[in-house]
Every structure is written in C-alpha cells, then in structure tokens.
Short mmCIF file of C-alpha atoms and ligand atoms in Angstrom, two decimals:
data_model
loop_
_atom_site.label_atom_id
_atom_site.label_comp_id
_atom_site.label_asym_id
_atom_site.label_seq_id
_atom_site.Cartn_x
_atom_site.Cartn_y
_atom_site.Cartn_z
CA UNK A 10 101.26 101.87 132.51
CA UNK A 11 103.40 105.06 133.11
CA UNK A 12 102.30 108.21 131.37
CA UNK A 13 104.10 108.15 127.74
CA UNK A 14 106.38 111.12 127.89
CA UNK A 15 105.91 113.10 124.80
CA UNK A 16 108.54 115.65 123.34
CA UNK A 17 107.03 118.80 121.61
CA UNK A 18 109.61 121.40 119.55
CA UNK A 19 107.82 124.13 117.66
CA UNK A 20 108.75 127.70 117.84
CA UNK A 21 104.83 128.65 117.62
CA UNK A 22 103.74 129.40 121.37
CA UNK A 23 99.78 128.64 120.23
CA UNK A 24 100.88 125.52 118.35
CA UNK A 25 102.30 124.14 122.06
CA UNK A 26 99.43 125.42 123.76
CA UNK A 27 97.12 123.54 121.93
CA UNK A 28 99.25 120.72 121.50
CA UNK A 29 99.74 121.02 125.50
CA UNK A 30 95.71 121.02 126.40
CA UNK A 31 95.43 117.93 124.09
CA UNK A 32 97.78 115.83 125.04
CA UNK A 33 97.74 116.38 129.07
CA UNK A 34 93.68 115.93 128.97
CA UNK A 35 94.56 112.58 127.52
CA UNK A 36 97.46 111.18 129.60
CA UNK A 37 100.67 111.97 128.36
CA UNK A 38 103.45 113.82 130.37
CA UNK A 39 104.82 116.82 128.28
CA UNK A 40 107.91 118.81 127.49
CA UNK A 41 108.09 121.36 125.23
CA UNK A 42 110.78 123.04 123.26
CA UNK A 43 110.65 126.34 121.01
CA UNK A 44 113.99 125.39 119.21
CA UNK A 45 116.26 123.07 117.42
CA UNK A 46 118.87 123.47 120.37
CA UNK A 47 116.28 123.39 122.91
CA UNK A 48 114.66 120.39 121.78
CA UNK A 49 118.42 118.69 121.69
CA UNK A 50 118.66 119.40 125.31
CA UNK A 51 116.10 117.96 126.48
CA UNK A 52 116.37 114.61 124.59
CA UNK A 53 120.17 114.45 126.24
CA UNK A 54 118.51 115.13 129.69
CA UNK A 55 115.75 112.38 129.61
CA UNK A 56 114.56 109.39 127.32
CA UNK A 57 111.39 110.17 125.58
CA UNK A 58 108.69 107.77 124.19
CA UNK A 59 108.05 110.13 121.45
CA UNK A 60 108.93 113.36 119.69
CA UNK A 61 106.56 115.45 117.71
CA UNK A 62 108.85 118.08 115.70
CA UNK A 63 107.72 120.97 113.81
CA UNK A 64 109.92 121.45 110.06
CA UNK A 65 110.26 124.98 110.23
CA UNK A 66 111.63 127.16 113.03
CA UNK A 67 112.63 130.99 111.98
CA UNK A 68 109.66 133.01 111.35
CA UNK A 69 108.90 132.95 107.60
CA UNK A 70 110.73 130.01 106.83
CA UNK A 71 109.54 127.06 105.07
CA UNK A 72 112.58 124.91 103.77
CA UNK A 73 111.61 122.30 106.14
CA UNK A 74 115.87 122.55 106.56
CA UNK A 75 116.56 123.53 110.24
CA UNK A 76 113.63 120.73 111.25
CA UNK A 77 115.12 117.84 108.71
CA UNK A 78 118.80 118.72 110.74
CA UNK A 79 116.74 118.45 114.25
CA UNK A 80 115.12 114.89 113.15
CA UNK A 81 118.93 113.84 112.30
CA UNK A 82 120.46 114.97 115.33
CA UNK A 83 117.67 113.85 117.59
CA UNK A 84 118.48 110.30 115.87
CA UNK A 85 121.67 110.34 116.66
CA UNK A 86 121.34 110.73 120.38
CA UNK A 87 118.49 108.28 120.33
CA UNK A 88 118.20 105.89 117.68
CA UNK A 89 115.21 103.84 118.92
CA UNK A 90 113.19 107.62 119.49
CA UNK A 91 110.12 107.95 117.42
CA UNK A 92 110.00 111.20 115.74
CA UNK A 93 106.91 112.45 114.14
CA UNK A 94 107.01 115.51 112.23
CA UNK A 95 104.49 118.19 111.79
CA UNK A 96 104.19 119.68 108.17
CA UNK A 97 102.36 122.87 107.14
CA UNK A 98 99.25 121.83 104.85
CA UNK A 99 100.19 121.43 101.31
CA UNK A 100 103.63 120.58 102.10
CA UNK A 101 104.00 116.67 101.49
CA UNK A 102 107.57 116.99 100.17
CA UNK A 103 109.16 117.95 103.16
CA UNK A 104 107.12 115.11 105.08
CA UNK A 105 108.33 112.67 102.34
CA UNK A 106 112.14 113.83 103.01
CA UNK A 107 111.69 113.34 106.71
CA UNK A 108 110.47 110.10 106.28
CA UNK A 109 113.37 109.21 104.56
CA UNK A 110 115.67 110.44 107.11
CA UNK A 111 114.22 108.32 109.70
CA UNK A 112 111.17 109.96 111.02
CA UNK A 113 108.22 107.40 111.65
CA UNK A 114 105.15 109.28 110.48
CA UNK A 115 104.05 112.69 109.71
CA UNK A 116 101.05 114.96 110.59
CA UNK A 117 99.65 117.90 108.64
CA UNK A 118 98.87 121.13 110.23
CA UNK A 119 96.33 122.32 111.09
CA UNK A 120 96.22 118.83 112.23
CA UNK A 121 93.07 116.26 112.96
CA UNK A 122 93.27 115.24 117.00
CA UNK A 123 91.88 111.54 116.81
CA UNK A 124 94.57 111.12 113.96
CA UNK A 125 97.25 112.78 116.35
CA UNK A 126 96.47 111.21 119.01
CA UNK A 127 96.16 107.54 117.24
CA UNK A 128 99.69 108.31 115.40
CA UNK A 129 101.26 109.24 118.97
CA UNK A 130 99.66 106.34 120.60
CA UNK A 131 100.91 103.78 118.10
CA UNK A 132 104.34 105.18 117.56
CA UNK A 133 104.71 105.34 121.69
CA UNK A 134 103.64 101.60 121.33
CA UNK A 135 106.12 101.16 118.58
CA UNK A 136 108.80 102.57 120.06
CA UNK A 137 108.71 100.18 123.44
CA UNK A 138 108.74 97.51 121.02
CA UNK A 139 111.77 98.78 119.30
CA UNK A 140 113.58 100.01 122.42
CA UNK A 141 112.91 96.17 123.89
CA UNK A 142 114.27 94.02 120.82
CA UNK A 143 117.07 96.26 121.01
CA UNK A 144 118.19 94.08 123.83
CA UNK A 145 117.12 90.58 122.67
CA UNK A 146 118.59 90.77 119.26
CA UNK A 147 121.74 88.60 119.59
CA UNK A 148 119.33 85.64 121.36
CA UNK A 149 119.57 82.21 119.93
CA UNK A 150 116.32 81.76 117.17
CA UNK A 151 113.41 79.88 118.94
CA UNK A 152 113.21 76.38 117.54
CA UNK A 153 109.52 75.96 117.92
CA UNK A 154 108.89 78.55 115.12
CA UNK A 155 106.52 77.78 112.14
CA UNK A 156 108.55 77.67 108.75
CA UNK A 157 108.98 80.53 106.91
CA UNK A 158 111.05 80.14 103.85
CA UNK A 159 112.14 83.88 102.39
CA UNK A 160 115.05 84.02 100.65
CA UNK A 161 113.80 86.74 98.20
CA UNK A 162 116.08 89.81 99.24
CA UNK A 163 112.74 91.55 98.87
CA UNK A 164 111.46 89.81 102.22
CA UNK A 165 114.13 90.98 104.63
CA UNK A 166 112.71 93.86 105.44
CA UNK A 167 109.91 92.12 106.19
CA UNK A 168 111.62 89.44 108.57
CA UNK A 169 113.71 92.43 110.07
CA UNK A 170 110.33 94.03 111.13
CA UNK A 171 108.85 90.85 112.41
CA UNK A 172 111.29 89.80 114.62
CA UNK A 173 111.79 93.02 116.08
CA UNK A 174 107.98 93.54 116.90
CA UNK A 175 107.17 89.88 117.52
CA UNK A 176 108.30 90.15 121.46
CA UNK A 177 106.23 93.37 121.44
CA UNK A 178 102.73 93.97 122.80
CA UNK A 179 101.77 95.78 119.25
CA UNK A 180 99.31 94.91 117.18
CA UNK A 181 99.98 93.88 113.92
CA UNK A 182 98.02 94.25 110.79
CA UNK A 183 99.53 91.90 107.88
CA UNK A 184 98.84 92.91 104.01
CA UNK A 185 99.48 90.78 101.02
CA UNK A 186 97.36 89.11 98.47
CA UNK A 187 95.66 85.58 99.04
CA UNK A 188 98.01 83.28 99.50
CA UNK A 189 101.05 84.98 100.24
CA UNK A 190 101.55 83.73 103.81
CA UNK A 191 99.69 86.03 105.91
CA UNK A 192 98.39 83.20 107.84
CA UNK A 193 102.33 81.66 108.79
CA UNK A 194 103.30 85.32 109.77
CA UNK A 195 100.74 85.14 111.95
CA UNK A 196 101.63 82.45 114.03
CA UNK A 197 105.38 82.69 113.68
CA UNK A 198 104.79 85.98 115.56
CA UNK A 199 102.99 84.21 117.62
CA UNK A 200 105.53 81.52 118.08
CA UNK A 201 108.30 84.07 118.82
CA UNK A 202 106.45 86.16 121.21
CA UNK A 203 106.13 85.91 125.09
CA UNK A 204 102.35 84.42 125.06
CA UNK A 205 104.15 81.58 123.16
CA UNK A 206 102.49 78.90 125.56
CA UNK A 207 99.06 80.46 125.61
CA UNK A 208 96.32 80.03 122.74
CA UNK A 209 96.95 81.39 119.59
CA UNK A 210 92.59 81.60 117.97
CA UNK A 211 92.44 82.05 114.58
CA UNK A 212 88.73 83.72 113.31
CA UNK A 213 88.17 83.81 110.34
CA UNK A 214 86.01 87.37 110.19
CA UNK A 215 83.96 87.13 106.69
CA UNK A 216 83.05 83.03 107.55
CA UNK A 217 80.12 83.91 110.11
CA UNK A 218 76.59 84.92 109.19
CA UNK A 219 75.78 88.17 110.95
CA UNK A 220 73.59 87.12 113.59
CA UNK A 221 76.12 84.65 115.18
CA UNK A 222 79.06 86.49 115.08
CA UNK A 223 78.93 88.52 118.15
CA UNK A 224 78.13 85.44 120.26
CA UNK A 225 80.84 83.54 118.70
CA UNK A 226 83.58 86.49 118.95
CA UNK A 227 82.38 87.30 122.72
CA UNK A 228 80.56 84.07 123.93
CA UNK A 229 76.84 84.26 125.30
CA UNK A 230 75.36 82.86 128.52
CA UNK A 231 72.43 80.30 128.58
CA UNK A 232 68.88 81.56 127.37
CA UNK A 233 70.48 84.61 125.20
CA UNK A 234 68.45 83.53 122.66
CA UNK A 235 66.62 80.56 121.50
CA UNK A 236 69.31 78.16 120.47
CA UNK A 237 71.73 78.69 123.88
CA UNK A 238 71.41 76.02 125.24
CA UNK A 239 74.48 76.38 127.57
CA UNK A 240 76.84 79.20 128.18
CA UNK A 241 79.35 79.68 125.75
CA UNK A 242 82.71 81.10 126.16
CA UNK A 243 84.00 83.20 122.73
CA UNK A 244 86.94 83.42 120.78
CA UNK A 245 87.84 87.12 122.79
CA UNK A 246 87.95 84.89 126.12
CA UNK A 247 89.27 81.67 124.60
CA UNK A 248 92.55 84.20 123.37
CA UNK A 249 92.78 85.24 126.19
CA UNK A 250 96.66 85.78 127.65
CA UNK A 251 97.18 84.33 123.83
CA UNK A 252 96.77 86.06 120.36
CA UNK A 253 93.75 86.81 118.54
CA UNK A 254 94.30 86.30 115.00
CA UNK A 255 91.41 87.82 113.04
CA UNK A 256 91.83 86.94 109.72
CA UNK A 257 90.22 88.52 106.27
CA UNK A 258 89.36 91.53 108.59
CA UNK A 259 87.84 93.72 105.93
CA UNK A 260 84.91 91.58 105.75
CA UNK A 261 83.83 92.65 109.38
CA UNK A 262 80.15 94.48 108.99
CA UNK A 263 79.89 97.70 110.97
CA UNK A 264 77.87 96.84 113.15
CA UNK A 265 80.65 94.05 114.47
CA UNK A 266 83.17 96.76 114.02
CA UNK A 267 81.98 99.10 116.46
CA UNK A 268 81.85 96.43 119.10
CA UNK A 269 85.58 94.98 118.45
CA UNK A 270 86.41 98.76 118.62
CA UNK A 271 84.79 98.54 122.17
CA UNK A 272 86.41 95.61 123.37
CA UNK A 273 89.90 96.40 121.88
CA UNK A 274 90.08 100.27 123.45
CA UNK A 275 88.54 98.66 126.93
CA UNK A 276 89.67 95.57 127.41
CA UNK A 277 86.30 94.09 128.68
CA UNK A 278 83.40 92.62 127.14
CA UNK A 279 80.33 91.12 127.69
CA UNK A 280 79.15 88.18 126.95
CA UNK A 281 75.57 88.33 124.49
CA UNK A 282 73.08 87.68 127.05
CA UNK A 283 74.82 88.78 130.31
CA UNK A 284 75.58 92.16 131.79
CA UNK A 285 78.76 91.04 133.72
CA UNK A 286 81.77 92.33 132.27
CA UNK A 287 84.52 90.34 132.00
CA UNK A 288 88.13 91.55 131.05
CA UNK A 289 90.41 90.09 128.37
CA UNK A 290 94.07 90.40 127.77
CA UNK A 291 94.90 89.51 124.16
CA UNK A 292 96.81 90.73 121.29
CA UNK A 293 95.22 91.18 117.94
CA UNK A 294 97.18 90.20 114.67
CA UNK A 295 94.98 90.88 112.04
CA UNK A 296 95.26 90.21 108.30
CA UNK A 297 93.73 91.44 105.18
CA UNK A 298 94.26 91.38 101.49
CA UNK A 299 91.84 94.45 100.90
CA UNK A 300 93.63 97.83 100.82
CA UNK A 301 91.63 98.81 104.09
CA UNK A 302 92.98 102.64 103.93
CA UNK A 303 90.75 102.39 100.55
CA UNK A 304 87.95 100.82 102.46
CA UNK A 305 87.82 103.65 105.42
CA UNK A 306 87.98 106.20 102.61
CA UNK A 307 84.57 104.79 101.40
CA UNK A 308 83.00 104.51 104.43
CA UNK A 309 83.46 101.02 104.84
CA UNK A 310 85.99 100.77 107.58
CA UNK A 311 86.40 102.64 110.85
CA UNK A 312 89.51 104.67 110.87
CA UNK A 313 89.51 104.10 114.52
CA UNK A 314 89.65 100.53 114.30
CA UNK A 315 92.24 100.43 111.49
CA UNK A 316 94.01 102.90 114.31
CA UNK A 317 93.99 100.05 117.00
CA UNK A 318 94.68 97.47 114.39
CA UNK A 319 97.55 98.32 112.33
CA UNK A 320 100.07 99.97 115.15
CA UNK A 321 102.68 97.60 112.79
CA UNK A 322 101.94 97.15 109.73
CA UNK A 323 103.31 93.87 108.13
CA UNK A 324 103.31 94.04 104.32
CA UNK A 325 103.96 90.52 102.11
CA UNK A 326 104.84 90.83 98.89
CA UNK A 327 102.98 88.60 95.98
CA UNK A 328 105.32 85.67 94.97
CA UNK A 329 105.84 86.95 91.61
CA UNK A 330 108.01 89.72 93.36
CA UNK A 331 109.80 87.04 94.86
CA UNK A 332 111.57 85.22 91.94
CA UNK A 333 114.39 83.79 94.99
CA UNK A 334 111.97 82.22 97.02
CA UNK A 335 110.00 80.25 94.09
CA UNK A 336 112.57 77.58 94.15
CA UNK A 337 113.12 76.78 97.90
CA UNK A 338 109.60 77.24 98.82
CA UNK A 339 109.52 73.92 95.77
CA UNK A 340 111.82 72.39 97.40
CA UNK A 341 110.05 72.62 100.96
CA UNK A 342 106.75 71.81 99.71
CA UNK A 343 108.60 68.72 97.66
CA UNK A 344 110.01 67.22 100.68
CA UNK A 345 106.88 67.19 102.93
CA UNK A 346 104.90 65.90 99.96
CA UNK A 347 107.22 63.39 99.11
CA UNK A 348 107.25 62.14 103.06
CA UNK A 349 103.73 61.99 103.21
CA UNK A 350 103.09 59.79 99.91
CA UNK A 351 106.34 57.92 100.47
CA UNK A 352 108.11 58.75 97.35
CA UNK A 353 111.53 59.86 98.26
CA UNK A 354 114.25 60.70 95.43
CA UNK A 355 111.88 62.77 93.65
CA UNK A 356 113.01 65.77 92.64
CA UNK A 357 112.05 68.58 89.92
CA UNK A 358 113.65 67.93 86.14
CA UNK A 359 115.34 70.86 85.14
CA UNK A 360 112.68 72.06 82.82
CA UNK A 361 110.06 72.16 85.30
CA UNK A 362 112.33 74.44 87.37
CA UNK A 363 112.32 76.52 84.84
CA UNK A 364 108.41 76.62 84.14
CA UNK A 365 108.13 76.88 88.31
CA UNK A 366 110.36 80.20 87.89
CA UNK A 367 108.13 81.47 84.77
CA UNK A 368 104.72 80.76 86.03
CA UNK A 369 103.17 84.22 87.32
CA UNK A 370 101.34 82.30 90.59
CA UNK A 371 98.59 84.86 90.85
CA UNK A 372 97.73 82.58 93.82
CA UNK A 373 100.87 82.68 95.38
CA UNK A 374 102.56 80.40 97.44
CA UNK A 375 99.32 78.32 98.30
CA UNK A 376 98.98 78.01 94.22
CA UNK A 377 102.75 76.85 94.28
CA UNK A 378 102.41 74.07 97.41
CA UNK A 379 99.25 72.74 95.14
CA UNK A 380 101.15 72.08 92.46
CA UNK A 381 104.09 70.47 94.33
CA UNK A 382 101.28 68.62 95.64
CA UNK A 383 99.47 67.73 92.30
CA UNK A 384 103.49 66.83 90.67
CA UNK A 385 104.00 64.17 93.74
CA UNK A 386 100.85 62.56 92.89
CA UNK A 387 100.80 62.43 89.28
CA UNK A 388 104.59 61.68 88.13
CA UNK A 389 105.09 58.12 87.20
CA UNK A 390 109.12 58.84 87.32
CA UNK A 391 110.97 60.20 90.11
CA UNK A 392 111.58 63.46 87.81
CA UNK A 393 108.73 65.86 88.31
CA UNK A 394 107.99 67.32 84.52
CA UNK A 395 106.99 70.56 83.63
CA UNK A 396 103.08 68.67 82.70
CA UNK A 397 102.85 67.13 85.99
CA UNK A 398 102.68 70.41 87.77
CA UNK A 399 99.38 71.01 85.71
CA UNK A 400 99.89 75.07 86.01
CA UNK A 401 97.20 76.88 84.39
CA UNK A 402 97.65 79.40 82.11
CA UNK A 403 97.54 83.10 84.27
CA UNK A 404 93.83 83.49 84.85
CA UNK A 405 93.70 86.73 82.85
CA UNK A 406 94.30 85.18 79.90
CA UNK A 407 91.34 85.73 78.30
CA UNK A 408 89.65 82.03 77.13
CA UNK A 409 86.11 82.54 76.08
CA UNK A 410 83.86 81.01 78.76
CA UNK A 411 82.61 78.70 75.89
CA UNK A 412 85.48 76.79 75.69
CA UNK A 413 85.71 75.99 79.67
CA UNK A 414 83.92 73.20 81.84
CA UNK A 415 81.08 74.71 83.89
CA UNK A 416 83.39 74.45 86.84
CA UNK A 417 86.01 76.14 85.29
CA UNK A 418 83.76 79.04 84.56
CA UNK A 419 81.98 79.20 87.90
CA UNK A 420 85.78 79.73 89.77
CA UNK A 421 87.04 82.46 86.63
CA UNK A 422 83.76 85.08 87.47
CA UNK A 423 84.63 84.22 90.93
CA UNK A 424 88.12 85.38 90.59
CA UNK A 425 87.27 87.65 88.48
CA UNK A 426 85.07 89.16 91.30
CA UNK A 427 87.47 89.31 93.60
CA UNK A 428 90.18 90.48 91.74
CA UNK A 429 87.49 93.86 91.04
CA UNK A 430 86.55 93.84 94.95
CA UNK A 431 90.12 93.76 95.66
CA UNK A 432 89.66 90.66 97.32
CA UNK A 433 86.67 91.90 99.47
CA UNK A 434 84.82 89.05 99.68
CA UNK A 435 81.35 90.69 100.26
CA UNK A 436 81.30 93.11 97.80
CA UNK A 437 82.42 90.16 95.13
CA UNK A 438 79.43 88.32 96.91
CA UNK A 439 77.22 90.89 96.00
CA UNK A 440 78.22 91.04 92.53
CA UNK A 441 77.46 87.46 92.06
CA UNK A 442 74.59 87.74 93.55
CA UNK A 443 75.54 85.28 96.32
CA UNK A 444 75.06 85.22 100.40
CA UNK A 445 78.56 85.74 101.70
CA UNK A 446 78.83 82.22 103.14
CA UNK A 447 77.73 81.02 99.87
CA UNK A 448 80.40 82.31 98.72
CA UNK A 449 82.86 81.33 101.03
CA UNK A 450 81.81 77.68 100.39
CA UNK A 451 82.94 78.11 96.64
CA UNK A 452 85.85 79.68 97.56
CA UNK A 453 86.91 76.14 99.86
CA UNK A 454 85.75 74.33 96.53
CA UNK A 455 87.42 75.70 94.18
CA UNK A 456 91.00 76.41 96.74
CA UNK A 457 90.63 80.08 96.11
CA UNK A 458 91.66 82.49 98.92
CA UNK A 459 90.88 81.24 102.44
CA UNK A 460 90.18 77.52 101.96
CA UNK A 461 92.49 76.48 104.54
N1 ATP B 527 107.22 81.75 103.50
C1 ATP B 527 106.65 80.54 103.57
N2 ATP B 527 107.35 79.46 103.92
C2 ATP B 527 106.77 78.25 103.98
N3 ATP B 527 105.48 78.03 103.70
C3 ATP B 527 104.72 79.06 103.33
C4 ATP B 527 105.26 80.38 103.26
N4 ATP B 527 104.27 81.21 102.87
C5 ATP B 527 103.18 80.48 102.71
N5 ATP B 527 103.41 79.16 102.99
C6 ATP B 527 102.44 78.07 102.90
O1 ATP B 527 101.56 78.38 101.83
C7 ATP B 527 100.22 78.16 102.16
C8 ATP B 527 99.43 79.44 102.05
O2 ATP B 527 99.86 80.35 103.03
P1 ATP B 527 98.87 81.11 104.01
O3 ATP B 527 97.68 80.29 104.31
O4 ATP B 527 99.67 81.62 105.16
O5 ATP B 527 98.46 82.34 103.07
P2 ATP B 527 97.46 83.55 103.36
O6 ATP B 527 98.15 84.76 102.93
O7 ATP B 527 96.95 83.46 104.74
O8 ATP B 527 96.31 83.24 102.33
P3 ATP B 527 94.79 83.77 102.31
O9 ATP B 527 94.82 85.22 101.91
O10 ATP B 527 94.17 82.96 101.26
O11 ATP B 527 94.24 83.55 103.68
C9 ATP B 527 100.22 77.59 103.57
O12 ATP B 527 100.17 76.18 103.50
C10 ATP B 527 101.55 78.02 104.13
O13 ATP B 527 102.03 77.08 105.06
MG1 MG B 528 95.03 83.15 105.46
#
C-alpha cells in the first residue's frame, strides 16, 4: 500500500513537530500547514487521505470559529476528505460543532498517540472506502443479496452506510440488541462486497470453552496436544480471501484477545502446534450487543482491538424504534412460513396487526419471526388472531416467580441476567452461577439471544 498522505494545519510550530516525528516514524507522508489559507492550498494542489485540523488559529483565540470555517471549506473542495479535528482539553463543544459540520472524529490535545494514530488509520481506511463507492453508486443492486426488510425511516442511515462501506476493505463492527439483525447485516455485506464468491465463516466467539478456542480460530497441526489426531485447518485460514464474521465478540477472554490482536495487525498466524507462519487475507465483521466502549473502560476489552475492529461502526436500532418495519417484516416472515407449511391465503386479521404494532418485542425481530411462526401453526382459520401469535406480556412486567412454570422462571433470571450484563453473556454466566457454555445451551433452549 502507498504511504497515506496526511494533511496537518495548526499554527503551533511544536504541535507540527511532534505531530511530524509521529506520524513519519510510522508511515505516513506529511504536509503541513500553519493556516486556514495555507491548509486550503494545499488540499487544491493534491488529494489527501486525511486532514488533521487544529480549531483555533490566532494566538489567544479559542472560538473554535476560524477552524469550524476551514473544516467547511476543506469540504467543499473535497467532499469524500476525512477531517479530524484537534480540540484543546476541556473543550468538547467545539468538537461536538465540528462533528456536526462534517468532520469524522475529533482528538483532544494534548492528545494520546495509539488513539491518534488508530483514529488516523481508520479514518484513512474510511475514506478509500468512501472515495471508492463514490464511483459505484448508480450500479444495478446485486440480486444475490440476503433480505433485509427496513422500511423504518430510522434505518436509512443505516443502509446508506452499509452500502457505501460494503465494497470496502473496512472492518465493520455491528451494534444492536439480540435479535435485531446483526447476523443478516453481516452477510448482506458480505453478499455485496468483492469476496462475494469466497467463504463467508461465521464464529460464534462466547460458544467455545477456553482451551479449544485458539485451535479452532487458528487450526493446529497433528500431535499439538493429546486429542489432534490430524492437522486441522481454523476458521482464520478457512476465511481466508472471504469474511470472518466473529459474532458476540465481547465474550472473547483476554487471553484470545491478545492473539486476534496479533493476527489482525500482522496478517499471519500460526497454527497451535506448529511454528510455520502462515498468512491470511480476511476481513473481520464483527458484532456485539455489549456496549464494548463500556467494556474497555473496565478493563475488559482491549482498546486496541476495538481500534482494528470497529473502523465502521454499524449501529441497528431495537425494533421497537422501528414501528414501519413491524408490519412488512410480518408480512415477510408470513409468506415464508406459510410456503413452508403449505397454507397459502393466510393473512393477519386486522386486530392482530394492531397487537403486532403494540407489542414492545424486547427480542426483536427474531421474537417477531417466532411468532409469525407460532400464528402459521396454530390458526385453525386462514385469519391469524391476535391469540394465535401467543405474545407474552413484556418480560419486565413483574409476575411473581410463584405464579410461573419452572421453565418459565429458569429463562426470566436468565434474561434478567443479561439484561444487567448488558447482554454479556459471561458475566450473566457468572451471576447464575453457570459455566459459560452452560449457559449458552439455555440460551438455544429457551430461543434467547444467539440460538440460531
Ligand atoms: N431486516 C430484516 N429483514 C429480514 N429478516 C430479518 C431482518 N432482521 C432480522 N431478520 C431475521 O430475524 C432473525 C434474527 O436476526 P439475526 O439472527 O440477524 O439477529 P442478531 O442481531 O444476529 O441476533 P443475536 O444478537 O441474537 O445474535 C433472523 O432469522 C433474520 O433472518
Ligand atoms: Mg446473531
């Protein structure tokens, strides 16, 4: 790859300086500017893959004004330019404004250099992605996609963003509670990227017991240990040209971390076992719904791995902020169902519409296809009614345990464990005093989170 070129404007000779000895030591090509109108110049001379602007300019200023008019000018000549902009400490509003106006992140002075350089890396990544779709965005929609049904005005921004960055080499991290359709986004960006025809591997990062995963992620070779019987070729290697999906990634232990960290900022691996390194040539979606900044704040996450994870971030919304979508994604589940149990003409009487529209799906769409599901199977007319659905009242509703089955009770402190853990399934493991694949088990049983 070419050296990212990297624009700098600050009027502060020491700010460039250091900035300068950074950035060269670690591969990017540099031009600096000391003002507004200098930094203008330059971006009409030559395209850049970045910009990293200081707000203020005249000595003693701090309006964040003269800055705010460079980001907007600097747009204007080049739309697709990523522009980060550098704040004084203490200063968030100005950030916040320039955010507004179109700048892509912002960094605090004096500033951190692994989150510098991770913000410049990913926004240089960002901004090929943008710069490329720029092109593609009047081709014909591929018809192998996977369907995604988002009506909900409250998605577009979401679909904008993913077909954009789909032809992209980024990596994408996707967001959104269980059930939302983090899995679908994953391999409809598969689906509309250029590794189309190779593998798309799904892992599913909390469903391994610790001592197999790194053999399973990264293969082993006969005789690692007492059980390889043969070599074994892992999910890195079996992605490899594809797209790595690694799914519920919070629930990766640290010691896993820093090896995916490894692998992910190298490109090579090694199988357990073997000393030959092999390289690997994937793209990593990953998906989560556990508010990872949260997790790296309490130690629990590496910041540098969220850095090489989440260059896009892909955020779904729950389904209850999706009112639109409630009824076609009905109608979409209704017509596969009624295909596959042969009972065409059925369709949804008016009143269970309404109940679908009400009903607060704390499990989201997957909550909404069972019950599509559930209706085909149990109507004895071809109207679906409101009972055949068999919604449950919201699951904070607060029954006494007494008055549940046994069943019932075991998935509400499950849920209810999650729901604290924000969905981090080993913490709520812990809680419940379970093994994590113990858990995970439930969770299939009872069709909470990840049972498909
Ligand atoms: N927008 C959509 N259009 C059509 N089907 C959808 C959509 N979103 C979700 N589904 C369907 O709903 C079900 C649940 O979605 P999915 O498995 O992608 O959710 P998830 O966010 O990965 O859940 P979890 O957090 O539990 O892993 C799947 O069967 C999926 O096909
Ligand atoms: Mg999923």
């Amino acid at each position: 790859m070419t050296r990212p070129r990297i624009l700098i404007a600050d009027d502060q000779p020491d700010v460039i300086e250091a900035l300068r000895l950074l950035l060269k030591s670690e591969g990017f090509d540099l031009q600096t500017a000391a003002s507004p109108a200098q930094a203008l110049e330059r971006v009409r001379e030559r395209r850049f893959d970045a910009a990293l602007v200081d707000l203020n300019y005249t000595r003693d200023t701090t309006s964040g004004k003269e800055g705010l008019d460079l980001l907007g000018n600097l747009l204007e000549l080049d739309a697709a330019l990523p522009v980060v902009v550098m704040t004084a400490w203490g200063s968030v509003e100005g950030a916040v404004e320039a955010m507004r106006r179109g700048a892509r992140d912002y960094i605090e002075k004096p500033w951190d250099n692994d989150r510098l350089l991770a913000t410049l890396r990913a926004q240089v990544q960002l901004g090929h992605a943008l710069r490329r779709s720029r092109v593609s965005d009047d081709e014909p929609p591929d018809q192998d996609l996977p369907e995604l049904i988002a009506t909900d005005p409250s998605m577009a921004p979401v679909l904008q963003i993913m077909k954009r960055i789909a032809p992209s080499e980024a990596n994408v991290l996707i967001m959104g509670e269980h059930g939302t359709g983090k899995d679908v986004a994953a391999r409809w960006l598969h689906a509309a990227s250029k590794r189309k025809d190779a593998p798309f591997v799904p892992v599913n990062m909390g469903g391994f017991s610790e001592g197999v995963f790194e053999s399973e992620l990264f293969g082993h070779v006969k005789g690692a240990f007492t059980d390889a019987k043969t070599d074994r070729v892992g999910f890195f290697e079996m992605a490899d040209g594809g797209t790595l999906f690694l799914d519920e990634i919070a629930n990766t232990s640290t010691a896993v971390q820093a090896k995916l960290l490894r692998v992910l900022e190298t490109g090579e691996l090694q199988r357990v076992g073997s000393s030959e390194t092999r390289q690997v040539d994937v793209r990593v979606i990953s998906a989560t719904n556990a508010k990872l900044d949260q997790a790296v704040r309490d130690g629990a996450f590496r910041e540098d791995l969220l850095y090489r994870l989440n260059t896009v971030e892909i955020r779904i919304p729950p389904l209850r902020d999706r009112q639109q979508d409630i009824l076609p994604l009905a109608r979409h589940f209704l017509e596969r169902e009624t295909q596959r149990y042969q009972r065409p003409g059925l369709r949804f009487s008016a009143e269970a519409s309404a109940s679908l529209k009400k009903h607060p799906w704390p499990g989201n769409v997957r909550e909404l296809e069972h019950a599509v599901e559930r209706a085909v199977l149990m109507t004895e007319t071809d109207e679906i009614r409101t009972g055949d659905l068999g919604l449950r009242p919201s699951r904070t509703g607060s029954l006494p345990l007494e008055e549940l089955k046994l069943d019932e009770v075991e998935r509400t402190l499950i849920e209810r464990a999650l729901d604290r853990h924000d969905g981090n399934v080993s913490r709520a493991a812990e809680t419940l005093g379970l093994s994590r694949s113990a858990l995970y088990r439930r969770l299939e049983r009872h069709d909470i989170g990840d049972g498909s």
